[in-house]
PQR file of N, CA, C, O and H, with PARSE charges and radii, in Angstrom:
ATOM      1  N   MET A   1      99.214 130.094 172.828 -0.4000 1.5000
ATOM      2  CA  MET A   1      99.076 131.442 171.170 -0.0000 2.0000
ATOM      3  C   MET A   1      98.381 132.045 172.115  0.5500 1.7000
ATOM      4  O   MET A   1      97.419 131.594 172.737 -0.5500 1.4000
ATOM      5  N   PRO A   2      99.034 133.367 172.234 -0.5600 1.5000
ATOM      6  CA  PRO A   2      98.256 134.313 172.673  0.2800 2.0000
ATOM      7  C   PRO A   2      97.245 135.127 171.311  0.5500 1.7000
ATOM      8  O   PRO A   2      97.594 135.631 170.244 -0.5500 1.4000
ATOM      9  N   LYS A   3      96.111 134.981 171.857 -0.4000 1.5000
ATOM     10  CA  LYS A   3      94.967 136.053 170.794 -0.0000 2.0000
ATOM     11  C   LYS A   3      95.962 137.229 170.032  0.5500 1.7000
ATOM     12  O   LYS A   3      96.825 137.915 170.578 -0.5500 1.4000
ATOM     13  H   LYS A   3      95.828 134.572 172.724  0.4000 1.0000
ATOM     14  N   ASN A   4      95.398 137.232 168.045 -0.4000 1.5000
ATOM     15  CA  ASN A   4      95.351 139.016 167.611 -0.0000 2.0000
ATOM     16  C   ASN A   4      94.842 139.750 168.216  0.5500 1.7000
ATOM     17  O   ASN A   4      93.972 139.247 168.928 -0.5500 1.4000
ATOM     18  H   ASN A   4      94.696 136.674 167.601  0.4000 1.0000
ATOM     19  N   LYS A   5      95.001 141.236 168.342 -0.4000 1.5000
ATOM     20  CA  LYS A   5      94.092 142.323 169.206 -0.0000 2.0000
ATOM     21  C   LYS A   5      93.151 142.999 166.992  0.5500 1.7000
ATOM     22  O   LYS A   5      93.425 143.699 166.017 -0.5500 1.4000
ATOM     23  H   LYS A   5      95.708 141.644 167.764  0.4000 1.0000
ATOM     24  N   THR A   6      92.735 142.640 167.200 -0.4000 1.5000
ATOM     25  CA  THR A   6      92.631 143.862 165.762 -0.0000 2.0000
ATOM     26  C   THR A   6      92.259 145.032 165.604  0.5500 1.7000
ATOM     27  O   THR A   6      91.375 145.777 166.026 -0.5500 1.4000
ATOM     28  H   THR A   6      92.513 142.071 167.992  0.4000 1.0000
ATOM     29  N   HIS A   7      93.218 145.060 164.819 -0.4000 1.5000
ATOM     30  CA  HIS A   7      92.583 146.883 165.159 -0.0000 2.0000
ATOM     31  C   HIS A   7      92.100 147.204 164.766  0.5500 1.7000
ATOM     32  O   HIS A   7      91.794 146.710 163.681 -0.5500 1.4000
ATOM     33  H   HIS A   7      93.936 144.455 164.476  0.4000 1.0000
ATOM     34  N   SER A   8      91.497 148.395 165.224 -0.4000 1.5000
ATOM     35  CA  SER A   8      90.114 148.901 165.561 -0.0000 2.0000
ATOM     36  C   SER A   8      90.317 149.974 164.101  0.5500 1.7000
ATOM     37  O   SER A   8      89.446 150.118 163.243 -0.5500 1.4000
ATOM     38  H   SER A   8      91.746 148.797 166.106  0.4000 1.0000
ATOM     39  N   GLY A   9      91.689 150.651 164.093 -0.4000 1.5000
ATOM     40  CA  GLY A   9      91.095 150.671 161.983 -0.0000 2.0000
ATOM     41  C   GLY A   9      91.553 150.886 161.168  0.5500 1.7000
ATOM     42  O   GLY A   9      91.825 151.902 160.528 -0.5500 1.4000
ATOM     43  H   GLY A   9      92.396 150.534 164.790  0.4000 1.0000
ATOM     44  N   ALA A  10      91.803 149.166 161.048 -0.4000 1.5000
ATOM     45  CA  ALA A  10      91.847 148.176 159.949 -0.0000 2.0000
ATOM     46  C   ALA A  10      90.379 148.337 159.992  0.5500 1.7000
ATOM     47  O   ALA A  10      89.751 148.817 159.049 -0.5500 1.4000
ATOM     48  H   ALA A  10      91.582 148.341 161.568  0.4000 1.0000
ATOM     49  N   SER A  11      89.819 147.919 161.129 -0.4000 1.5000
ATOM     50  CA  SER A  11      88.475 147.569 160.908 -0.0000 2.0000
ATOM     51  C   SER A  11      87.786 147.925 160.425  0.5500 1.7000
ATOM     52  O   SER A  11      86.982 147.111 159.970 -0.5500 1.4000
ATOM     53  H   SER A  11      90.329 147.528 161.895  0.4000 1.0000
ATOM     54  N   LYS A  12      87.504 149.739 160.077 -0.4000 1.5000
ATOM     55  CA  LYS A  12      86.933 150.618 160.052 -0.0000 2.0000
ATOM     56  C   LYS A  12      87.091 150.480 158.662  0.5500 1.7000
ATOM     57  O   LYS A  12      86.187 150.143 157.897 -0.5500 1.4000
ATOM     58  H   LYS A  12      88.158 150.400 160.446  0.4000 1.0000
ATOM     59  N   ARG A  13      88.446 150.788 158.288 -0.4000 1.5000
ATOM     60  CA  ARG A  13      88.329 150.927 156.444 -0.0000 2.0000
ATOM     61  C   ARG A  13      88.833 149.946 155.591  0.5500 1.7000
ATOM     62  O   ARG A  13      89.471 150.344 154.617 -0.5500 1.4000
ATOM     63  H   ARG A  13      89.180 151.062 158.909  0.4000 1.0000
ATOM     64  N   PHE A  14      88.601 148.112 155.837 -0.4000 1.5000
ATOM     65  CA  PHE A  14      87.884 147.116 155.554 -0.0000 2.0000
ATOM     66  C   PHE A  14      87.131 146.901 155.792  0.5500 1.7000
ATOM     67  O   PHE A  14      86.404 147.189 156.743 -0.5500 1.4000
ATOM     68  H   PHE A  14      88.083 147.789 156.629  0.4000 1.0000
ATOM     69  N   ARG A  15      86.991 145.591 153.987 -0.4000 1.5000
ATOM     70  CA  ARG A  15      85.519 145.061 154.747 -0.0000 2.0000
ATOM     71  C   ARG A  15      85.978 143.788 153.870  0.5500 1.7000
ATOM     72  O   ARG A  15      86.582 143.829 152.798 -0.5500 1.4000
ATOM     73  H   ARG A  15      87.581 145.358 153.214  0.4000 1.0000
ATOM     74  N   VAL A  16      85.660 142.945 154.395 -0.4000 1.5000
ATOM     75  CA  VAL A  16      85.683 141.019 153.813 -0.0000 2.0000
ATOM     76  C   VAL A  16      84.905 140.394 153.241  0.5500 1.7000
ATOM     77  O   VAL A  16      83.712 140.322 153.534 -0.5500 1.4000
ATOM     78  H   VAL A  16      85.169 142.913 155.266  0.4000 1.0000
ATOM     79  N   THR A  17      85.617 139.675 152.061 -0.4000 1.5000
ATOM     80  CA  THR A  17      84.301 139.560 151.503 -0.0000 2.0000
ATOM     81  C   THR A  17      83.926 137.791 151.425  0.5500 1.7000
ATOM     82  O   THR A  17      84.692 136.947 151.890 -0.5500 1.4000
ATOM     83  H   THR A  17      86.586 139.733 151.823  0.4000 1.0000
ATOM     84  N   GLY A  18      83.302 137.635 151.104 -0.4000 1.5000
ATOM     85  CA  GLY A  18      82.027 135.849 150.991 -0.0000 2.0000
ATOM     86  C   GLY A  18      83.055 135.426 150.366  0.5500 1.7000
ATOM     87  O   GLY A  18      83.039 134.259 150.755 -0.5500 1.4000
ATOM     88  H   GLY A  18      82.680 138.321 150.726  0.4000 1.0000
ATOM     89  N   THR A  19      84.284 135.529 149.422 -0.4000 1.5000
ATOM     90  CA  THR A  19      84.541 134.703 148.742 -0.0000 2.0000
ATOM     91  C   THR A  19      86.165 134.841 149.863  0.5500 1.7000
ATOM     92  O   THR A  19      86.879 133.843 149.769 -0.5500 1.4000
ATOM     93  H   THR A  19      84.297 136.477 149.106  0.4000 1.0000
ATOM     94  N   GLY A  20      86.665 135.899 150.771 -0.4000 1.5000
ATOM     95  CA  GLY A  20      87.806 136.453 151.335 -0.0000 2.0000
ATOM     96  C   GLY A  20      88.906 136.884 150.710  0.5500 1.7000
ATOM     97  O   GLY A  20      90.064 136.482 150.589 -0.5500 1.4000
ATOM     98  H   GLY A  20      86.085 136.710 150.847  0.4000 1.0000
ATOM     99  N   LYS A  21      87.802 138.478 150.065 -0.4000 1.5000
ATOM    100  CA  LYS A  21      89.018 139.523 149.797 -0.0000 2.0000
ATOM    101  C   LYS A  21      88.328 140.547 150.006  0.5500 1.7000
ATOM    102  O   LYS A  21      87.153 140.909 149.954 -0.5500 1.4000
ATOM    103  H   LYS A  21      86.862 138.804 150.163  0.4000 1.0000
ATOM    104  N   ILE A  22      89.450 140.982 150.285 -0.4000 1.5000
ATOM    105  CA  ILE A  22      90.533 142.349 150.798 -0.0000 2.0000
ATOM    106  C   ILE A  22      89.729 143.715 150.696  0.5500 1.7000
ATOM    107  O   ILE A  22      90.745 144.324 151.030 -0.5500 1.4000
ATOM    108  H   ILE A  22      90.404 140.688 150.327  0.4000 1.0000
ATOM    109  N   LEU A  23      88.979 144.535 150.561 -0.4000 1.5000
ATOM    110  CA  LEU A  23      87.952 145.937 149.872 -0.0000 2.0000
ATOM    111  C   LEU A  23      88.381 147.346 150.574  0.5500 1.7000
ATOM    112  O   LEU A  23      88.533 147.427 151.793 -0.5500 1.4000
ATOM    113  H   LEU A  23      88.154 144.040 150.290  0.4000 1.0000
ATOM    114  N   ARG A  24      88.549 148.382 149.740 -0.4000 1.5000
ATOM    115  CA  ARG A  24      88.780 149.336 150.838 -0.0000 2.0000
ATOM    116  C   ARG A  24      88.246 149.770 149.654  0.5500 1.7000
ATOM    117  O   ARG A  24      88.228 149.352 148.496 -0.5500 1.4000
ATOM    118  H   ARG A  24      88.425 148.316 148.750  0.4000 1.0000
ATOM    119  N   GLU A  25      87.477 151.457 150.706 -0.4000 1.5000
ATOM    120  CA  GLU A  25      86.965 152.792 149.674 -0.0000 2.0000
ATOM    121  C   GLU A  25      88.648 153.485 149.443  0.5500 1.7000
ATOM    122  O   GLU A  25      89.720 153.388 150.041 -0.5500 1.4000
ATOM    123  H   GLU A  25      87.491 151.796 151.647  0.4000 1.0000
ATOM    124  N   LYS A  26      87.943 154.486 147.749 -0.4000 1.5000
ATOM    125  CA  LYS A  26      88.981 155.354 147.515 -0.0000 2.0000
ATOM    126  C   LYS A  26      88.975 156.517 147.815  0.5500 1.7000
ATOM    127  O   LYS A  26      88.121 157.400 147.731 -0.5500 1.4000
ATOM    128  H   LYS A  26      87.073 154.564 147.263  0.4000 1.0000
ATOM    129  N   ALA A  27      90.616 156.456 148.402 -0.4000 1.5000
ATOM    130  CA  ALA A  27      90.613 157.450 149.331 -0.0000 2.0000
ATOM    131  C   ALA A  27      90.400 159.234 147.853  0.5500 1.7000
ATOM    132  O   ALA A  27      90.109 158.924 146.698 -0.5500 1.4000
ATOM    133  H   ALA A  27      91.309 155.739 148.470  0.4000 1.0000
ATOM    134  N   GLY A  28      90.534 160.312 148.085 -0.4000 1.5000
ATOM    135  CA  GLY A  28      90.702 161.967 147.992 -0.0000 2.0000
ATOM    136  C   GLY A  28      89.379 161.928 147.647  0.5500 1.7000
ATOM    137  O   GLY A  28      89.295 161.410 146.534 -0.5500 1.4000
ATOM    138  H   GLY A  28      90.771 160.564 149.024  0.4000 1.0000
ATOM    139  N   LYS A  29      88.462 162.188 148.014 -0.4000 1.5000
ATOM    140  CA  LYS A  29      86.720 162.555 148.772 -0.0000 2.0000
ATOM    141  C   LYS A  29      86.421 162.827 149.872  0.5500 1.7000
ATOM    142  O   LYS A  29      85.535 162.162 150.410 -0.5500 1.4000
ATOM    143  H   LYS A  29      88.530 162.609 148.918  0.4000 1.0000
ATOM    144  N   ARG A  30      86.747 163.376 150.235 -0.4000 1.5000
ATOM    145  CA  ARG A  30      86.849 164.245 152.010 -0.0000 2.0000
ATOM    146  C   ARG A  30      86.303 165.186 151.201  0.5500 1.7000
ATOM    147  O   ARG A  30      85.151 165.141 150.770 -0.5500 1.4000
ATOM    148  H   ARG A  30      87.467 163.916 149.798  0.4000 1.0000
ATOM    149  N   HIS A  31      87.492 166.459 150.873 -0.4000 1.5000
ATOM    150  CA  HIS A  31      87.359 167.868 151.035 -0.0000 2.0000
ATOM    151  C   HIS A  31      87.664 168.070 149.284  0.5500 1.7000
ATOM    152  O   HIS A  31      87.790 167.538 148.181 -0.5500 1.4000
ATOM    153  H   HIS A  31      88.428 166.495 151.223  0.4000 1.0000
ATOM    154  N   ASN A  32      87.655 169.635 150.311 -0.4000 1.5000
ATOM    155  CA  ASN A  32      88.085 170.822 148.542 -0.0000 2.0000
ATOM    156  C   ASN A  32      87.201 169.503 146.671  0.5500 1.7000
ATOM    157  O   ASN A  32      87.839 168.555 146.214 -0.5500 1.4000
ATOM    158  H   ASN A  32      87.554 170.067 151.207  0.4000 1.0000
ATOM    159  N   LEU A  33      86.148 169.831 146.251 -0.4000 1.5000
ATOM    160  CA  LEU A  33      85.697 169.234 145.855 -0.0000 2.0000
ATOM    161  C   LEU A  33      85.373 170.087 145.084  0.5500 1.7000
ATOM    162  O   LEU A  33      85.380 169.804 143.886 -0.5500 1.4000
ATOM    163  H   LEU A  33      85.630 170.601 146.623  0.4000 1.0000
ATOM    164  N   GLU A  34      85.023 171.276 145.471 -0.4000 1.5000
ATOM    165  CA  GLU A  34      84.783 171.517 144.550 -0.0000 2.0000
ATOM    166  C   GLU A  34      85.236 172.281 142.864  0.5500 1.7000
ATOM    167  O   GLU A  34      84.660 172.854 141.939 -0.5500 1.4000
ATOM    168  H   GLU A  34      85.017 171.506 146.444  0.4000 1.0000
ATOM    169  N   LYS A  35      87.039 171.703 143.346 -0.4000 1.5000
ATOM    170  CA  LYS A  35      88.224 172.194 142.977 -0.0000 2.0000
ATOM    171  C   LYS A  35      88.768 171.058 141.799  0.5500 1.7000
ATOM    172  O   LYS A  35      89.698 171.327 141.039 -0.5500 1.4000
ATOM    173  H   LYS A  35      87.507 171.238 144.098  0.4000 1.0000
ATOM    174  N   LYS A  36      87.999 169.687 141.774 -0.4000 1.5000
ATOM    175  CA  LYS A  36      88.737 168.695 142.056 -0.0000 2.0000
ATOM    176  C   LYS A  36      87.042 168.874 140.170  0.5500 1.7000
ATOM    177  O   LYS A  36      86.189 169.685 139.808 -0.5500 1.4000
ATOM    178  H   LYS A  36      87.243 169.468 142.391  0.4000 1.0000
ATOM    179  N   PRO A  37      87.363 168.071 139.901 -0.5600 1.5000
ATOM    180  CA  PRO A  37      86.793 168.024 138.506  0.2800 2.0000
ATOM    181  C   PRO A  37      86.069 167.128 138.008  0.5500 1.7000
ATOM    182  O   PRO A  37      86.626 166.220 137.392 -0.5500 1.4000
ATOM    183  N   SER A  38      84.789 167.143 138.127 -0.4000 1.5000
ATOM    184  CA  SER A  38      83.571 165.880 137.779 -0.0000 2.0000
ATOM    185  C   SER A  38      83.977 164.092 137.614  0.5500 1.7000
ATOM    186  O   SER A  38      83.441 163.092 138.094 -0.5500 1.4000
ATOM    187  H   SER A  38      84.337 167.881 138.627  0.4000 1.0000
ATOM    188  N   LYS A  39      85.382 164.311 136.542 -0.4000 1.5000
ATOM    189  CA  LYS A  39      85.644 163.187 136.062 -0.0000 2.0000
ATOM    190  C   LYS A  39      86.194 162.463 136.942  0.5500 1.7000
ATOM    191  O   LYS A  39      86.020 161.248 137.034 -0.5500 1.4000
ATOM    192  H   LYS A  39      85.818 165.123 136.152  0.4000 1.0000
ATOM    193  N   VAL A  40      87.117 163.338 137.881 -0.4000 1.5000
ATOM    194  CA  VAL A  40      87.686 162.902 138.956 -0.0000 2.0000
ATOM    195  C   VAL A  40      87.135 162.138 140.088  0.5500 1.7000
ATOM    196  O   VAL A  40      87.569 161.067 140.511 -0.5500 1.4000
ATOM    197  H   VAL A  40      87.259 164.325 137.806  0.4000 1.0000
ATOM    198  N   THR A  41      85.719 163.083 140.711 -0.4000 1.5000
ATOM    199  CA  THR A  41      85.083 162.847 141.907 -0.0000 2.0000
ATOM    200  C   THR A  41      84.603 161.301 141.929  0.5500 1.7000
ATOM    201  O   THR A  41      84.524 160.478 142.841 -0.5500 1.4000
ATOM    202  H   THR A  41      85.366 163.953 140.367  0.4000 1.0000
ATOM    203  N   ARG A  42      84.347 161.255 140.691 -0.4000 1.5000
ATOM    204  CA  ARG A  42      83.415 159.900 139.504 -0.0000 2.0000
ATOM    205  C   ARG A  42      84.601 159.342 140.029  0.5500 1.7000
ATOM    206  O   ARG A  42      84.733 159.130 141.234 -0.5500 1.4000
ATOM    207  H   ARG A  42      84.411 161.924 139.950  0.4000 1.0000
ATOM    208  N   ARG A  43      85.706 159.027 138.962 -0.4000 1.5000
ATOM    209  CA  ARG A  43      85.846 158.283 139.644 -0.0000 2.0000
ATOM    210  C   ARG A  43      86.953 157.596 140.825  0.5500 1.7000
ATOM    211  O   ARG A  43      87.948 156.872 140.840 -0.5500 1.4000
ATOM    212  H   ARG A  43      85.599 159.200 137.983  0.4000 1.0000
ATOM    213  N   MET A  44      86.070 158.337 141.774 -0.4000 1.5000
ATOM    214  CA  MET A  44      87.226 158.247 143.023 -0.0000 2.0000
ATOM    215  C   MET A  44      85.337 157.506 144.516  0.5500 1.7000
ATOM    216  O   MET A  44      85.170 157.700 145.720 -0.5500 1.4000
ATOM    217  H   MET A  44      85.261 158.926 141.761  0.4000 1.0000
ATOM    218  N   THR A  45      84.765 157.005 143.826 -0.4000 1.5000
ATOM    219  CA  THR A  45      83.241 156.683 144.231 -0.0000 2.0000
ATOM    220  C   THR A  45      83.894 156.011 144.108  0.5500 1.7000
ATOM    221  O   THR A  45      84.836 156.053 143.316 -0.5500 1.4000
ATOM    222  H   THR A  45      84.901 156.848 142.848  0.4000 1.0000
ATOM    223  N   GLY A  46      83.387 154.426 145.480 -0.4000 1.5000
ATOM    224  CA  GLY A  46      83.033 152.888 145.841 -0.0000 2.0000
ATOM    225  C   GLY A  46      84.894 152.400 146.010  0.5500 1.7000
ATOM    226  O   GLY A  46      86.025 152.863 146.157 -0.5500 1.4000
ATOM    227  H   GLY A  46      82.622 154.391 146.123  0.4000 1.0000
ATOM    228  N   THR A  47      83.976 150.919 145.829 -0.4000 1.5000
ATOM    229  CA  THR A  47      85.445 149.769 146.513 -0.0000 2.0000
ATOM    230  C   THR A  47      85.666 149.302 145.302  0.5500 1.7000
ATOM    231  O   THR A  47      85.083 148.738 144.376 -0.5500 1.4000
ATOM    232  H   THR A  47      83.057 150.543 145.710  0.4000 1.0000
ATOM    233  N   VAL A  48      86.895 149.799 145.665 -0.4000 1.5000
ATOM    234  CA  VAL A  48      88.238 148.928 145.585 -0.0000 2.0000
ATOM    235  C   VAL A  48      89.002 147.798 145.839  0.5500 1.7000
ATOM    236  O   VAL A  48      89.079 147.756 147.067 -0.5500 1.4000
ATOM    237  H   VAL A  48      87.368 150.257 146.417  0.4000 1.0000
ATOM    238  N   GLU A  49      89.910 146.397 145.141 -0.4000 1.5000
ATOM    239  CA  GLU A  49      89.958 145.009 146.741 -0.0000 2.0000
ATOM    240  C   GLU A  49      91.369 146.468 147.143  0.5500 1.7000
ATOM    241  O   GLU A  49      91.392 147.584 146.623 -0.5500 1.4000
ATOM    242  H   GLU A  49      89.847 146.431 144.144  0.4000 1.0000
ATOM    243  N   VAL A  50      91.991 146.122 147.796 -0.4000 1.5000
ATOM    244  CA  VAL A  50      93.488 146.025 148.208 -0.0000 2.0000
ATOM    245  C   VAL A  50      94.159 145.909 147.417  0.5500 1.7000
ATOM    246  O   VAL A  50      93.691 145.809 146.283 -0.5500 1.4000
ATOM    247  H   VAL A  50      91.973 145.216 148.219  0.4000 1.0000
ATOM    248  N   ALA A  51      95.430 145.869 147.596 -0.4000 1.5000
ATOM    249  CA  ALA A  51      96.734 146.100 146.438 -0.0000 2.0000
ATOM    250  C   ALA A  51      97.139 144.663 147.052  0.5500 1.7000
ATOM    251  O   ALA A  51      96.961 144.426 148.247 -0.5500 1.4000
ATOM    252  H   ALA A  51      95.811 145.951 148.517  0.4000 1.0000
ATOM    253  N   LYS A  52      97.829 143.492 145.948 -0.4000 1.5000
ATOM    254  CA  LYS A  52      98.036 142.268 146.177 -0.0000 2.0000
ATOM    255  C   LYS A  52      99.479 142.180 147.468  0.5500 1.7000
ATOM    256  O   LYS A  52      99.600 141.156 148.141 -0.5500 1.4000
ATOM    257  H   LYS A  52      97.974 143.685 144.978  0.4000 1.0000
ATOM    258  N   ALA A  53     100.230 143.096 147.605 -0.4000 1.5000
ATOM    259  CA  ALA A  53     100.784 143.447 148.737 -0.0000 2.0000
ATOM    260  C   ALA A  53     100.670 143.931 149.278  0.5500 1.7000
ATOM    261  O   ALA A  53     101.596 144.049 150.081 -0.5500 1.4000
ATOM    262  H   ALA A  53     100.132 143.928 147.059  0.4000 1.0000
ATOM    263  N   ASP A  54      99.682 144.604 149.447 -0.4000 1.5000
ATOM    264  CA  ASP A  54      99.213 144.687 150.925 -0.0000 2.0000
ATOM    265  C   ASP A  54      98.136 143.898 151.925  0.5500 1.7000
ATOM    266  O   ASP A  54      97.713 144.154 153.051 -0.5500 1.4000
ATOM    267  H   ASP A  54      98.929 144.509 148.795  0.4000 1.0000
ATOM    268  N   VAL A  55      97.940 143.015 151.152 -0.4000 1.5000
ATOM    269  CA  VAL A  55      96.892 141.532 151.302 -0.0000 2.0000
ATOM    270  C   VAL A  55      97.830 140.547 152.411  0.5500 1.7000
ATOM    271  O   VAL A  55      97.314 139.544 152.904 -0.5500 1.4000
ATOM    272  H   VAL A  55      98.284 142.807 150.237  0.4000 1.0000
ATOM    273  N   PRO A  56      98.774 140.813 152.628 -0.5600 1.5000
ATOM    274  CA  PRO A  56      99.085 140.254 154.603  0.2800 2.0000
ATOM    275  C   PRO A  56      99.614 140.966 155.663  0.5500 1.7000
ATOM    276  O   PRO A  56      99.960 140.775 156.829 -0.5500 1.4000
ATOM    277  N   ARG A  57      99.539 142.090 154.628 -0.4000 1.5000
ATOM    278  CA  ARG A  57      99.799 143.041 156.126 -0.0000 2.0000
ATOM    279  C   ARG A  57      97.836 143.353 157.113  0.5500 1.7000
ATOM    280  O   ARG A  57      97.401 143.447 158.260 -0.5500 1.4000
ATOM    281  H   ARG A  57      99.259 142.245 153.680  0.4000 1.0000
ATOM    282  N   ALA A  58      97.280 143.394 155.584 -0.4000 1.5000
ATOM    283  CA  ALA A  58      95.760 144.565 155.968 -0.0000 2.0000
ATOM    284  C   ALA A  58      95.276 142.592 157.195  0.5500 1.7000
ATOM    285  O   ALA A  58      94.891 142.641 158.363 -0.5500 1.4000
ATOM    286  H   ALA A  58      97.634 143.317 154.652  0.4000 1.0000
ATOM    287  N   LYS A  59      95.411 141.730 156.686 -0.4000 1.5000
ATOM    288  CA  LYS A  59      95.274 140.081 157.245 -0.0000 2.0000
ATOM    289  C   LYS A  59      95.778 140.322 158.195  0.5500 1.7000
ATOM    290  O   LYS A  59      95.059 139.897 159.098 -0.5500 1.4000
ATOM    291  H   LYS A  59      95.724 141.689 155.737  0.4000 1.0000
ATOM    292  N   LYS A  60      96.743 140.833 158.628 -0.4000 1.5000
ATOM    293  CA  LYS A  60      97.275 140.575 160.195 -0.0000 2.0000
ATOM    294  C   LYS A  60      96.438 141.541 161.311  0.5500 1.7000
ATOM    295  O   LYS A  60      96.215 141.383 162.511 -0.5500 1.4000
ATOM    296  H   LYS A  60      97.328 141.178 157.894  0.4000 1.0000
ATOM    297  N   MET A  61      95.969 142.945 160.061 -0.4000 1.5000
ATOM    298  CA  MET A  61      95.800 143.657 161.005 -0.0000 2.0000
ATOM    299  C   MET A  61      94.212 143.686 161.774  0.5500 1.7000
ATOM    300  O   MET A  61      94.061 144.230 162.868 -0.5500 1.4000
ATOM    301  H   MET A  61      96.150 143.073 159.086  0.4000 1.0000
ATOM    302  N   LEU A  62      93.053 143.008 161.013 -0.4000 1.5000
ATOM    303  CA  LEU A  62      92.276 142.181 160.860 -0.0000 2.0000
ATOM    304  C   LEU A  62      92.000 140.813 161.820  0.5500 1.7000
ATOM    305  O   LEU A  62      90.922 140.618 162.381 -0.5500 1.4000
ATOM    306  H   LEU A  62      93.175 142.566 160.124  0.4000 1.0000
ATOM    307  N   GLY A  63      93.255 139.825 161.922 -0.4000 1.5000
ATOM    308  CA  GLY A  63      93.805 139.672 162.535 -0.0000 2.0000
ATOM    309  C   GLY A  63      92.523 138.174 161.881  0.5500 1.7000
ATOM    310  O   GLY A  63      91.480 137.992 162.509 -0.5500 1.4000
ATOM    311  H   GLY A  63      94.132 139.983 161.466  0.4000 1.0000
ATOM    312  N   LEU A  64      92.889 137.226 160.526 -0.4000 1.5000
ATOM    313  CA  LEU A  64      92.205 136.722 159.849 -0.0000 2.0000
ATOM    314  C   LEU A  64      94.060 135.967 159.514  0.5500 1.7000
ATOM    315  O   LEU A  64      94.226 135.095 158.661 -0.5500 1.4000
ATOM    316  H   LEU A  64      93.736 137.374 160.016  0.4000 1.0000
TER
END
């Protein structure tokens, strides 16, 4: 059985915790921040867990 290569884009976007959960950054905090309310930009900070439906695909891309 051949090994699976890690998806280089996925490895930059996702992080695996010690307990095996996959984390991602929130989207929308790259540009046009002057137009967005401060409340919105604060809400977009930090990391969140990947949605349950997307976990199998993310694990496959990360080679887990």
